[in-house]
mmCIF file with all atom_site columns, C-alpha atoms in Angstrom:
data_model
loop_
_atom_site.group_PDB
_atom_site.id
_atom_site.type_symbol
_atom_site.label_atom_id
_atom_site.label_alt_id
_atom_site.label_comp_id
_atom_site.label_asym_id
_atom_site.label_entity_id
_atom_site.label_seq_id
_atom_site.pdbx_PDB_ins_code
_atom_site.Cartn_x
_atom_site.Cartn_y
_atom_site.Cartn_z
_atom_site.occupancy
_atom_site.B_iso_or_equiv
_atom_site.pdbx_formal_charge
_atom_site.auth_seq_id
_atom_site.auth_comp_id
_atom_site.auth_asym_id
_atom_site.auth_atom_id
_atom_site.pdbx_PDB_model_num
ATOM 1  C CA . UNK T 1 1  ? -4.053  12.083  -6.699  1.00 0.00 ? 1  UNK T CA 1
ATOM 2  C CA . UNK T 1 2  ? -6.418  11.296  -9.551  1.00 0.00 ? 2  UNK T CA 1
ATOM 3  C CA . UNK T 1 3  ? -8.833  8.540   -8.759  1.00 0.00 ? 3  UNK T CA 1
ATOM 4  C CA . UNK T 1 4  ? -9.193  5.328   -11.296 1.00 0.00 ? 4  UNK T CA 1
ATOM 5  C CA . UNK T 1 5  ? -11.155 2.578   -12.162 1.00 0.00 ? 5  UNK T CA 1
ATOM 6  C CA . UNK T 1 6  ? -10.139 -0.815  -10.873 1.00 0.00 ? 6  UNK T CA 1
ATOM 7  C CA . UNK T 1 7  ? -11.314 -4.550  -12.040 1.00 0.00 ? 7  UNK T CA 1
ATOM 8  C CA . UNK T 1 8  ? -10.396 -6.623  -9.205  1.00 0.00 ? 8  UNK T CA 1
ATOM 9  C CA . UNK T 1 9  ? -10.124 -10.726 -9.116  1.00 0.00 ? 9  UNK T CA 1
ATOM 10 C CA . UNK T 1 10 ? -9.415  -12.030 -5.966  1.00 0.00 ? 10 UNK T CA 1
ATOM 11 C CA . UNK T 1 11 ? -9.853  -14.969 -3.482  1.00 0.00 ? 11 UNK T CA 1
ATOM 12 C CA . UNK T 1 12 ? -11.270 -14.116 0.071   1.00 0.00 ? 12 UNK T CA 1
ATOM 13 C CA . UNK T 1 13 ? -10.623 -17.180 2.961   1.00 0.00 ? 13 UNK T CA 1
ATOM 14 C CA . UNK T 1 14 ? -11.857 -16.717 6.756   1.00 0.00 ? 14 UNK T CA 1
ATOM 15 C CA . UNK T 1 15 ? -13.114 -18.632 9.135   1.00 0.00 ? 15 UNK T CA 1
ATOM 16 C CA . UNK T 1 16 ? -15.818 -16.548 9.242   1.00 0.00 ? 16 UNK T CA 1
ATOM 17 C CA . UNK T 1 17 ? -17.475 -16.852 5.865   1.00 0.00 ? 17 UNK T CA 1
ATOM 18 C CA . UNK T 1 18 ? -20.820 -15.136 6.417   1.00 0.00 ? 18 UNK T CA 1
ATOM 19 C CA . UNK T 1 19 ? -19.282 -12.021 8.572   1.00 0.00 ? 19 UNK T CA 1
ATOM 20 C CA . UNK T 1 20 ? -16.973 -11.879 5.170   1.00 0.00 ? 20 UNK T CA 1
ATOM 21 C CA . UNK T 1 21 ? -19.954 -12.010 2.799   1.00 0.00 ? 21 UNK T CA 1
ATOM 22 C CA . UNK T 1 22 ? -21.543 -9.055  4.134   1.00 0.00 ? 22 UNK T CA 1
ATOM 23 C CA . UNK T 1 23 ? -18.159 -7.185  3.718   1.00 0.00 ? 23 UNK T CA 1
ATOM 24 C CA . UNK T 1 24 ? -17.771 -8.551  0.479   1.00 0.00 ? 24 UNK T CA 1
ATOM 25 C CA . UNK T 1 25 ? -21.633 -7.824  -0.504  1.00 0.00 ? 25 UNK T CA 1
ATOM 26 C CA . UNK T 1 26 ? -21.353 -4.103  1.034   1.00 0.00 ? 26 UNK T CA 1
ATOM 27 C CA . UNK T 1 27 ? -17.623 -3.395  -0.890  1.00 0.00 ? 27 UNK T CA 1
ATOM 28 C CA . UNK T 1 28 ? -18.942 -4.992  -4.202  1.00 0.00 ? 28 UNK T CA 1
ATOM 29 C CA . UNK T 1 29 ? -22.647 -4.545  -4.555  1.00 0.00 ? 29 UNK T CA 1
ATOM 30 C CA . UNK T 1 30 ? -22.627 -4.986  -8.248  1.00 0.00 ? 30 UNK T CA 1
ATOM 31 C CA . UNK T 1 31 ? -19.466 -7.715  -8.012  1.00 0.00 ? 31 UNK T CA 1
ATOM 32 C CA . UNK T 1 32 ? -19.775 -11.504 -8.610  1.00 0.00 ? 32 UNK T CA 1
ATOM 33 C CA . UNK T 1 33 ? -19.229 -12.924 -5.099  1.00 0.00 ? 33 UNK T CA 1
ATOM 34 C CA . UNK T 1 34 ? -19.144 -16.625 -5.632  1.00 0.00 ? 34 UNK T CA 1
ATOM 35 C CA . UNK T 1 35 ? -18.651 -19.353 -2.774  1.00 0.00 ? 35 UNK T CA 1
ATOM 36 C CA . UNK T 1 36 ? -16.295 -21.707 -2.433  1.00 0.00 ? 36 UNK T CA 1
ATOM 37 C CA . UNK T 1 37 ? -15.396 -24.358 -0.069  1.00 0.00 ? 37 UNK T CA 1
ATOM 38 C CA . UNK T 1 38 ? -12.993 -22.907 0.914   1.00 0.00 ? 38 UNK T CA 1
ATOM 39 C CA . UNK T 1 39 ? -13.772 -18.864 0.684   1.00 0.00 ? 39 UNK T CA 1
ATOM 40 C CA . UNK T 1 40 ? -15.234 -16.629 -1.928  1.00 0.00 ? 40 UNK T CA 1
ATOM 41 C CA . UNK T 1 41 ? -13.960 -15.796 -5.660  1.00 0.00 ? 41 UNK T CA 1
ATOM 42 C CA . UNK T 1 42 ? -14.629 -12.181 -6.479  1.00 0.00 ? 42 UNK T CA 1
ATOM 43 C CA . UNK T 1 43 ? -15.250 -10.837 -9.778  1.00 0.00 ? 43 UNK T CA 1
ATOM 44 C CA . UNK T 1 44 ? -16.018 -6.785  -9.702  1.00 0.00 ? 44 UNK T CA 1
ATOM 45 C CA . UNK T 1 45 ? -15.107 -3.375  -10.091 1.00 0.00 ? 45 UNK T CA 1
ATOM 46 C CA . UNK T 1 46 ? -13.995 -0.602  -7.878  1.00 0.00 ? 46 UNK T CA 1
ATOM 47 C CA . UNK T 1 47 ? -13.126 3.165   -8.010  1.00 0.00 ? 47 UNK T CA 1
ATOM 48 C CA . UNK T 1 48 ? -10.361 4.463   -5.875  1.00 0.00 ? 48 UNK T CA 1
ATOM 49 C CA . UNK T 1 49 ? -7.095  6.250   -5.550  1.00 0.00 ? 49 UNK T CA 1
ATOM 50 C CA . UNK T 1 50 ? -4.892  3.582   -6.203  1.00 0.00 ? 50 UNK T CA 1
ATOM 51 C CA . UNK T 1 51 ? -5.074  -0.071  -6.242  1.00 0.00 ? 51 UNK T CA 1
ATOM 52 C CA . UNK T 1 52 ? -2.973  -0.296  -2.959  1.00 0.00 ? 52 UNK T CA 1
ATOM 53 C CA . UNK T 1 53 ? -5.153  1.439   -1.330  1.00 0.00 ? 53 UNK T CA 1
ATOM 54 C CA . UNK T 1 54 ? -8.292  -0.052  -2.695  1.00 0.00 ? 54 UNK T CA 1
ATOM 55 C CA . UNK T 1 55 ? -6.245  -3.826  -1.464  1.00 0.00 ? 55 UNK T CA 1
ATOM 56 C CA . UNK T 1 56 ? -5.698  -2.324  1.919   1.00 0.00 ? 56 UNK T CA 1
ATOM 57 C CA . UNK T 1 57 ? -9.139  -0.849  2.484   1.00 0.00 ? 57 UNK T CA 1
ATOM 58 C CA . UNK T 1 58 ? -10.662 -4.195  1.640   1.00 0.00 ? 58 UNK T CA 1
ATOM 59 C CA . UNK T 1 59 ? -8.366  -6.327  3.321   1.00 0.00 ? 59 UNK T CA 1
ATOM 60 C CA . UNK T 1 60 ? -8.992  -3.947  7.089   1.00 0.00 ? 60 UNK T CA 1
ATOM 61 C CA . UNK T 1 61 ? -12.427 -3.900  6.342   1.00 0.00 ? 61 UNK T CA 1
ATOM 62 C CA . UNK T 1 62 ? -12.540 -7.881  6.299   1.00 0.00 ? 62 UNK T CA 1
ATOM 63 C CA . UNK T 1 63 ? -9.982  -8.298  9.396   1.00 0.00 ? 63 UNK T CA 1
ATOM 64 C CA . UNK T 1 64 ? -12.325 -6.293  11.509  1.00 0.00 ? 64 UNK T CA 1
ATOM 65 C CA . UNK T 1 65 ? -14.495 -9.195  10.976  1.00 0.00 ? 65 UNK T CA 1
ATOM 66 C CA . UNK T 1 66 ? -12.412 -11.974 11.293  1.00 0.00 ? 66 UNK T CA 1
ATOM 67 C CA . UNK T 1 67 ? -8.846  -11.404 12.296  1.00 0.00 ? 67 UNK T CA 1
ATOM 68 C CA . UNK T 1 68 ? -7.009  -14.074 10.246  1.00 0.00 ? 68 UNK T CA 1
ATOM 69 C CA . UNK T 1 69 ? -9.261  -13.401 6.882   1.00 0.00 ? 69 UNK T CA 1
ATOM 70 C CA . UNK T 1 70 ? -6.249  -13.545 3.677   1.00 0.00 ? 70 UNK T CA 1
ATOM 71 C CA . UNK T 1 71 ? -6.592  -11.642 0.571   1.00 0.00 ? 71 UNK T CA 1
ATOM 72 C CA . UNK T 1 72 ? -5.495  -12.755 -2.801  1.00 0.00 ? 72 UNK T CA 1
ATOM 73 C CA . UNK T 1 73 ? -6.226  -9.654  -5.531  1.00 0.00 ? 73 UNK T CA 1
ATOM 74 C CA . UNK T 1 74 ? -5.665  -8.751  -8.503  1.00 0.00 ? 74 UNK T CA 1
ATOM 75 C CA . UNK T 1 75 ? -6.500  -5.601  -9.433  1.00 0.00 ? 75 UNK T CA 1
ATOM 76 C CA . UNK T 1 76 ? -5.955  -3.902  -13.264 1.00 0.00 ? 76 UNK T CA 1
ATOM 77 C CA . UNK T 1 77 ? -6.350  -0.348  -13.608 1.00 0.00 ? 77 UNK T CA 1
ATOM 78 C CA . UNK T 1 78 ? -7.891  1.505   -16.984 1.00 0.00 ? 78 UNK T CA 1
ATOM 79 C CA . UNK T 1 79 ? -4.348  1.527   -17.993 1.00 0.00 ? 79 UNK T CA 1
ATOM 80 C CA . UNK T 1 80 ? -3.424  -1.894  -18.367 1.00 0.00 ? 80 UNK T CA 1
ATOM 81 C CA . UNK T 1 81 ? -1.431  -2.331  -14.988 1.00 0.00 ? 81 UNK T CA 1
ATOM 82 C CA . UNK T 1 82 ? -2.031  -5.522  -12.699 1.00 0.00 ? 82 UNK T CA 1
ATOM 83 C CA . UNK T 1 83 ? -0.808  -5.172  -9.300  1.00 0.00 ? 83 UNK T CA 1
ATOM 84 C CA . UNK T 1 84 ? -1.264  -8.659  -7.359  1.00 0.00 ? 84 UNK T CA 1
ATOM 85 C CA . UNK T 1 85 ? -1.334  -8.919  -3.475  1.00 0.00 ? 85 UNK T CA 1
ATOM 86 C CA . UNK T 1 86 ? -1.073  -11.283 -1.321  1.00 0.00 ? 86 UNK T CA 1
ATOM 87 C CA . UNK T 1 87 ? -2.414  -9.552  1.813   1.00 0.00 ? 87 UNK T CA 1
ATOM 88 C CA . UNK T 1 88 ? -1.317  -6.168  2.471   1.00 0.00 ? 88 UNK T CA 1
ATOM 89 C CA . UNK T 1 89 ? 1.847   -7.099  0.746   1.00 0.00 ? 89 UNK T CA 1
ATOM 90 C CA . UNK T 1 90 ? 2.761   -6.234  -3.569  1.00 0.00 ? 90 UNK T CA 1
ATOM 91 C CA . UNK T 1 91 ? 3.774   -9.001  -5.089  1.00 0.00 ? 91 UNK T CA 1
ATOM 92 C CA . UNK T 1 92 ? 4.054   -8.217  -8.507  1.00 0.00 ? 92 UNK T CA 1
ATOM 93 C CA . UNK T 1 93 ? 3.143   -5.265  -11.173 1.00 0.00 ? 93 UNK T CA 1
ATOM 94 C CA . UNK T 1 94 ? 2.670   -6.298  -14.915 1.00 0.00 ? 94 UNK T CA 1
ATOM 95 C CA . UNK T 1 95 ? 1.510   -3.545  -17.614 1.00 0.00 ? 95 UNK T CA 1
ATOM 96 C CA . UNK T 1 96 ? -0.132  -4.683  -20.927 1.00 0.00 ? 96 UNK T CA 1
#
């Protein structure tokens, strides 16, 4: 499979906000990676296989840190297509 180019918004929460942030800083190093009171807001890009499989890398990489971390993305591919997940878990596909 062909790999793409990704923009991914998404919404990081753990109880472990600095173990996250060096995730998030390592996965996105030229990203926006903005705190929140309640987790991070992520504005960045990303080159992978698929978008499922960029969600799901993320996502493990994060719950090694912190078990109960959730993932909110977004991620639109060169082609128009926005997947959305909510955790591992496809929640809806929209194409432009």
């Amino acid at each position: 499979m062909a790999r793409g180019h990704y923009k991914v918004s998404a919404r990081v929460r753990s109880a472990n906000p600095e173990g996250v942030r060096s995730v998030l800083a390592a996965s996105f190093p030229r990203g926006s990676i903005r705190a929140e009171e309640d987790g991070f807001l992520i504005e960045a890009e990303a080159d992978g296989e698929s978008a499922k499989e960029l969600n799901r890398s993320l996502l493990s990489s994060l719950r090694r840190v912190e078990k109960r971390t959730t993932l909110r993305a977004e991620w639109t591919s060169a082609d128009g297509t926005t997947e959305r997940y909510f955790d591992y878990v496809l929640k809806k596909t929209h194409t432009s």
